[in-house]
mmCIF file of C-alpha atoms and ligand atoms in Angstrom:
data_model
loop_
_atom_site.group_PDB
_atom_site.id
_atom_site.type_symbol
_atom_site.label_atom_id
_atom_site.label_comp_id
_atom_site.label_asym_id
_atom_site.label_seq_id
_atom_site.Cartn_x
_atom_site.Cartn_y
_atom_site.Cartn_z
ATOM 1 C CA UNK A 1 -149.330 211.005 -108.605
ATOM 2 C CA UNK A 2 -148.175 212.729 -105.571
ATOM 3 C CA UNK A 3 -148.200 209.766 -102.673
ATOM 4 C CA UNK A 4 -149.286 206.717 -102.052
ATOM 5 C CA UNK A 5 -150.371 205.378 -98.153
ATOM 6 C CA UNK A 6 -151.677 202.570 -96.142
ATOM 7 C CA UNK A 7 -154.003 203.329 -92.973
ATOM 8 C CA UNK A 8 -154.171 200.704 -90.808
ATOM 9 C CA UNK A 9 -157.051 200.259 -87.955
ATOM 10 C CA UNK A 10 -160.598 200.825 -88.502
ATOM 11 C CA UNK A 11 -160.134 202.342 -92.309
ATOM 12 C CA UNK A 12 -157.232 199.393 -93.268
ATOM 13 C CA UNK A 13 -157.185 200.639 -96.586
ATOM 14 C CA UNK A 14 -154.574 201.123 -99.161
ATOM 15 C CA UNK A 15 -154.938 204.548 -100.673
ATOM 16 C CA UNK A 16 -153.084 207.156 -103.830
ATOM 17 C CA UNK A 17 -153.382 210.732 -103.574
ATOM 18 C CA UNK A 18 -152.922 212.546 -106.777
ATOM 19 C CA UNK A 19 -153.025 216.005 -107.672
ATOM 20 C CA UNK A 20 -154.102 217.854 -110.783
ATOM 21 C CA UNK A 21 -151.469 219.820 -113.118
ATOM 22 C CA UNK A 22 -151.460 222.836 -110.389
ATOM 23 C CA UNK A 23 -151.428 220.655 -107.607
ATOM 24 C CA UNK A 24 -148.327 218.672 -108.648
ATOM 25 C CA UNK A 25 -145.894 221.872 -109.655
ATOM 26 C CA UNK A 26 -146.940 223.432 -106.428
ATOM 27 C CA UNK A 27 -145.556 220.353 -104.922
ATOM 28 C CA UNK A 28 -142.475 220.438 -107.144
ATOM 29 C CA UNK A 29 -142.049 223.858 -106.397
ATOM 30 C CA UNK A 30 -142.514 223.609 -103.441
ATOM 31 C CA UNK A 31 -145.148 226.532 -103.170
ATOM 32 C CA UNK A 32 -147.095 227.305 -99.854
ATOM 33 C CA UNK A 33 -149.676 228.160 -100.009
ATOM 34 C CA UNK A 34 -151.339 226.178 -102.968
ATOM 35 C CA UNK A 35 -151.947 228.402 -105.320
ATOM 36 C CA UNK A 36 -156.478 228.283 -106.575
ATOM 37 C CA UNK A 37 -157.059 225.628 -109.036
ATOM 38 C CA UNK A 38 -155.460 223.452 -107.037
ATOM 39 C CA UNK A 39 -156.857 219.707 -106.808
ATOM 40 C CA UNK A 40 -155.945 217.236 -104.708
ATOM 41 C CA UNK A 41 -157.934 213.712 -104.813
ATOM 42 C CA UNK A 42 -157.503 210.582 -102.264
ATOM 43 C CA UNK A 43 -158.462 207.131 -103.676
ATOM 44 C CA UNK A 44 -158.997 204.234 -101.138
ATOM 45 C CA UNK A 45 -159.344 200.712 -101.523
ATOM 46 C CA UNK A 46 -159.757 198.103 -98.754
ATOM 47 C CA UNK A 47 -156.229 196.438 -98.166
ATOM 48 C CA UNK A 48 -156.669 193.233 -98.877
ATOM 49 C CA UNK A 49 -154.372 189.584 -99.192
ATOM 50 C CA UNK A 50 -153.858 188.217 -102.645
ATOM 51 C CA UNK A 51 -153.188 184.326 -102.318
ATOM 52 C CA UNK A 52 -152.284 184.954 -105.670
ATOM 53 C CA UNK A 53 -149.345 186.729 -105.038
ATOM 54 C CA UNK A 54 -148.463 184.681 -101.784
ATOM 55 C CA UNK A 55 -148.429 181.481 -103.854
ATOM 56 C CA UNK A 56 -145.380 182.624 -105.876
ATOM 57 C CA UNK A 57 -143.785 184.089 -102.516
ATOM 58 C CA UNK A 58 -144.541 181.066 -100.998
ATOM 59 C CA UNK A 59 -145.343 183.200 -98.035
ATOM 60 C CA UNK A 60 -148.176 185.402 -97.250
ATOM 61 C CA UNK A 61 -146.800 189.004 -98.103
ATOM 62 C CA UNK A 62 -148.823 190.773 -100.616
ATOM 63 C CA UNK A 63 -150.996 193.193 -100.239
ATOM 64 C CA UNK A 64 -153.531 194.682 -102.895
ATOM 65 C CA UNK A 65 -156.695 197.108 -103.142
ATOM 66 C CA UNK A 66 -159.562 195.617 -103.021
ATOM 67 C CA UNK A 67 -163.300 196.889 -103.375
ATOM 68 C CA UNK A 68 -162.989 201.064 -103.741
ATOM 69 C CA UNK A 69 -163.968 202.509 -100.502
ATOM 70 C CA UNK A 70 -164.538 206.349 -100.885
ATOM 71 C CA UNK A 71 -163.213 208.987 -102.853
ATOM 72 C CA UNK A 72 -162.137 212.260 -101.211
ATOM 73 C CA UNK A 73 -160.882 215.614 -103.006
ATOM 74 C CA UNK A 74 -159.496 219.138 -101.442
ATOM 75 C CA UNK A 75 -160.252 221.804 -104.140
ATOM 76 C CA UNK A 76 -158.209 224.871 -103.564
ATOM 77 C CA UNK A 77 -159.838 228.249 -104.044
ATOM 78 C CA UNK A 78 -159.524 231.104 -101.330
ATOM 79 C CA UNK A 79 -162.378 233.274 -102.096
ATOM 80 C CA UNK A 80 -164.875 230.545 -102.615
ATOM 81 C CA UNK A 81 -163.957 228.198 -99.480
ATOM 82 C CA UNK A 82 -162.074 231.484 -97.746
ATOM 83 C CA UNK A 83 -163.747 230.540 -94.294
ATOM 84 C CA UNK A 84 -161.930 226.616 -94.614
ATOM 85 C CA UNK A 85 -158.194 227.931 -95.076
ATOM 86 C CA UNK A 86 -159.206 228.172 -98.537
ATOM 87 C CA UNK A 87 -159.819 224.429 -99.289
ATOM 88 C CA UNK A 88 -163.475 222.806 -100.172
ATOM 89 C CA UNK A 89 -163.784 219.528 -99.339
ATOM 90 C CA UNK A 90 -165.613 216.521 -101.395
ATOM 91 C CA UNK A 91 -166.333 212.883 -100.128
ATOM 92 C CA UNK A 92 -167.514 210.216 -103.155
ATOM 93 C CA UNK A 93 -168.565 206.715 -102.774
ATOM 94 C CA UNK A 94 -169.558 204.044 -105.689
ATOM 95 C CA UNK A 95 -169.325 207.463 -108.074
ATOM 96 C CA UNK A 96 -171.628 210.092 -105.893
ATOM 97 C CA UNK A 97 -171.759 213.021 -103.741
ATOM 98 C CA UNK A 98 -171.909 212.414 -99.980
ATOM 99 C CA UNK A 99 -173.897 215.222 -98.911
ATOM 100 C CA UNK A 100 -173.730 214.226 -95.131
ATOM 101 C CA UNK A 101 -173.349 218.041 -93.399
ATOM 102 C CA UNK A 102 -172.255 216.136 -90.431
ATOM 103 C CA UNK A 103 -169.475 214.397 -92.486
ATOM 104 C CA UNK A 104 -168.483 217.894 -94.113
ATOM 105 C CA UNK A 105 -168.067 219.675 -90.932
ATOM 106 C CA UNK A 106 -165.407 217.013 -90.001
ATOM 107 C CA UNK A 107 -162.683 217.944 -92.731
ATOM 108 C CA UNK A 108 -161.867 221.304 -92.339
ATOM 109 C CA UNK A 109 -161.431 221.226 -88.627
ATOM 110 C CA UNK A 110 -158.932 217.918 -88.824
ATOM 111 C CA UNK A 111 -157.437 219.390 -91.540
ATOM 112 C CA UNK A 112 -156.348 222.476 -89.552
ATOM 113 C CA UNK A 113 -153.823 220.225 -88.044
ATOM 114 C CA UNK A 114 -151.392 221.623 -90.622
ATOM 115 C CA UNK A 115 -152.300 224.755 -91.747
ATOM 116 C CA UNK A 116 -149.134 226.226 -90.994
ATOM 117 C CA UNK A 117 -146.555 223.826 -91.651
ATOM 118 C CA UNK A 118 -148.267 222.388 -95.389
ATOM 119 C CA UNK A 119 -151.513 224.378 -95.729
ATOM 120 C CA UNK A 120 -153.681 221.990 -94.386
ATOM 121 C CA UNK A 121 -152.224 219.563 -96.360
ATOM 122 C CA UNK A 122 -151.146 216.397 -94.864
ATOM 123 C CA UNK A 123 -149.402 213.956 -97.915
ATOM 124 C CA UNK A 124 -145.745 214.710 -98.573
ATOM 125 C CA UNK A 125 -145.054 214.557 -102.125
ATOM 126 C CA UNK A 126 -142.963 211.033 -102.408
ATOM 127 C CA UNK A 127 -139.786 211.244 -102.573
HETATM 128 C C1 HEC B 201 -159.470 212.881 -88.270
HETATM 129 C C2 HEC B 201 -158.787 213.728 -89.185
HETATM 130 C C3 HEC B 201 -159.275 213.825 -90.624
HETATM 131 C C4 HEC B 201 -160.546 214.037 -91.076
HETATM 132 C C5 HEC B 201 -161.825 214.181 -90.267
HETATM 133 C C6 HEC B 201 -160.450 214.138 -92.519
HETATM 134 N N1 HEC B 201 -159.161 213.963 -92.926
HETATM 135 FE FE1 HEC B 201 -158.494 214.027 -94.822
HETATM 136 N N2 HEC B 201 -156.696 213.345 -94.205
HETATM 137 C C7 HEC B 201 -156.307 213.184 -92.898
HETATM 138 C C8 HEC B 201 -154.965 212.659 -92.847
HETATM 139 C C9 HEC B 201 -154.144 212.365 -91.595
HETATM 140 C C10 HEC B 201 -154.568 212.498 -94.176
HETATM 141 C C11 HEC B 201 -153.262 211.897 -94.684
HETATM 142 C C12 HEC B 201 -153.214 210.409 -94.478
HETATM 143 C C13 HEC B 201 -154.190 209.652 -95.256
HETATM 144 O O1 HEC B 201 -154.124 209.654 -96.495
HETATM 145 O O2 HEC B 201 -155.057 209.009 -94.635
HETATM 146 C C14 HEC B 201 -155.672 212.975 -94.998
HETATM 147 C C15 HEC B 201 -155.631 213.060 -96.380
HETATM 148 C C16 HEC B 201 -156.609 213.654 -97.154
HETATM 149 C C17 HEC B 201 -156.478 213.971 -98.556
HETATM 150 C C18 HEC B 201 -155.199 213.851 -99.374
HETATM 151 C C19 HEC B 201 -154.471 215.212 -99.306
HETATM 152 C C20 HEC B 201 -153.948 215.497 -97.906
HETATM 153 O O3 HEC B 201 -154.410 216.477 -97.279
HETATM 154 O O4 HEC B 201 -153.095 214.728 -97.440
HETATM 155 C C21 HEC B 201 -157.676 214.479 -98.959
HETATM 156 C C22 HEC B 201 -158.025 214.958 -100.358
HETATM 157 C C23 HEC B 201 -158.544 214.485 -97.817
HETATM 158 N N3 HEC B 201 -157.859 213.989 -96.734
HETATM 159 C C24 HEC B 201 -159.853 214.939 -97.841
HETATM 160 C C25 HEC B 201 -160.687 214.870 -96.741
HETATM 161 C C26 HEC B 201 -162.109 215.129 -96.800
HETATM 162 C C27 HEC B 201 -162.906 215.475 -98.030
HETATM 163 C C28 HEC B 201 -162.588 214.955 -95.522
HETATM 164 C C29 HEC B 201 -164.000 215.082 -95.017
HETATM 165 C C30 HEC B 201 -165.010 214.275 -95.679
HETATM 166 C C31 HEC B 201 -161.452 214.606 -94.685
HETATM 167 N N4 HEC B 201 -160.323 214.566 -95.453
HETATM 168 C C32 HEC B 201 -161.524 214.371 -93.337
HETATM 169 C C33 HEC B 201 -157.050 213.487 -91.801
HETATM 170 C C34 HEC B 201 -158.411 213.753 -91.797
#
């Protein structure tokens, strides 16, 4: 596991990012650029109350995931996806492919956002 985050707004979602072997010693390394091989996948769920939970609070306070919203992965290799900073991008929901071009075309380009400071990578590993 590499992070876990909560967007709020339109996506309210609860979400854990986890990388694959490569992914995670980069992170504990602390290498930039990822190195190829590198997988990086984003699980979301929509955030929802448990009444569950807020019974034995006796306040409403808890938060959990509740139905899976989409899956999203950044696959590292620099020859293959060399015009993307190196990254290929992947968006799942209920277990396939969204092959929306329009939706593809949207990754990359926000991604950019920090190509220099964490190689288009925005989760911090957690500390
Ligand atoms: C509008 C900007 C934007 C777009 C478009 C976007 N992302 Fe992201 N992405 C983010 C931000 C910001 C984060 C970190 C916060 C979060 O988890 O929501 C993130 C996180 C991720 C992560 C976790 C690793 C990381 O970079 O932090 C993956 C994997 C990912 N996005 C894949 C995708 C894929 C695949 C697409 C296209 C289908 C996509 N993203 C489109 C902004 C964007």
């Amino acid at each position: 596991m590499i992070g876990v985050a909560h967007e709020a707004g339109k996506l309210n979602d609860l979400r854990a990012i986890l990388g694959n072997d490569i992914a995670v010693k980069a992170y504990r390394d602390g290498t930039r650029p990822f190195p190829d091989g590198a997988i990086i996948a984003r699980l979301a769920w929509e955030y929802v109350s448990s009444a569950e939970n807020d019974a034995v609070f006796g306040q409403a306070q808890s938060f959990v995931p509740g139905s899976p919203t989409n899956v999203q992965f950044s696959v590292k290799d620099s020859k293959k996806f060399a015009d993307t900073g190196g990254w290929g991008y992947g968006q799942f929901e209920g277990g396939k492919p969204n092959r929306s071009e329009v939706l593809m075309n949207t990754c990359a380009p926000c991604h950019a956002a920090v190509s220099s400071t964490n190689d288009f990578v925005f989760t911090r590993y957690a500390p």
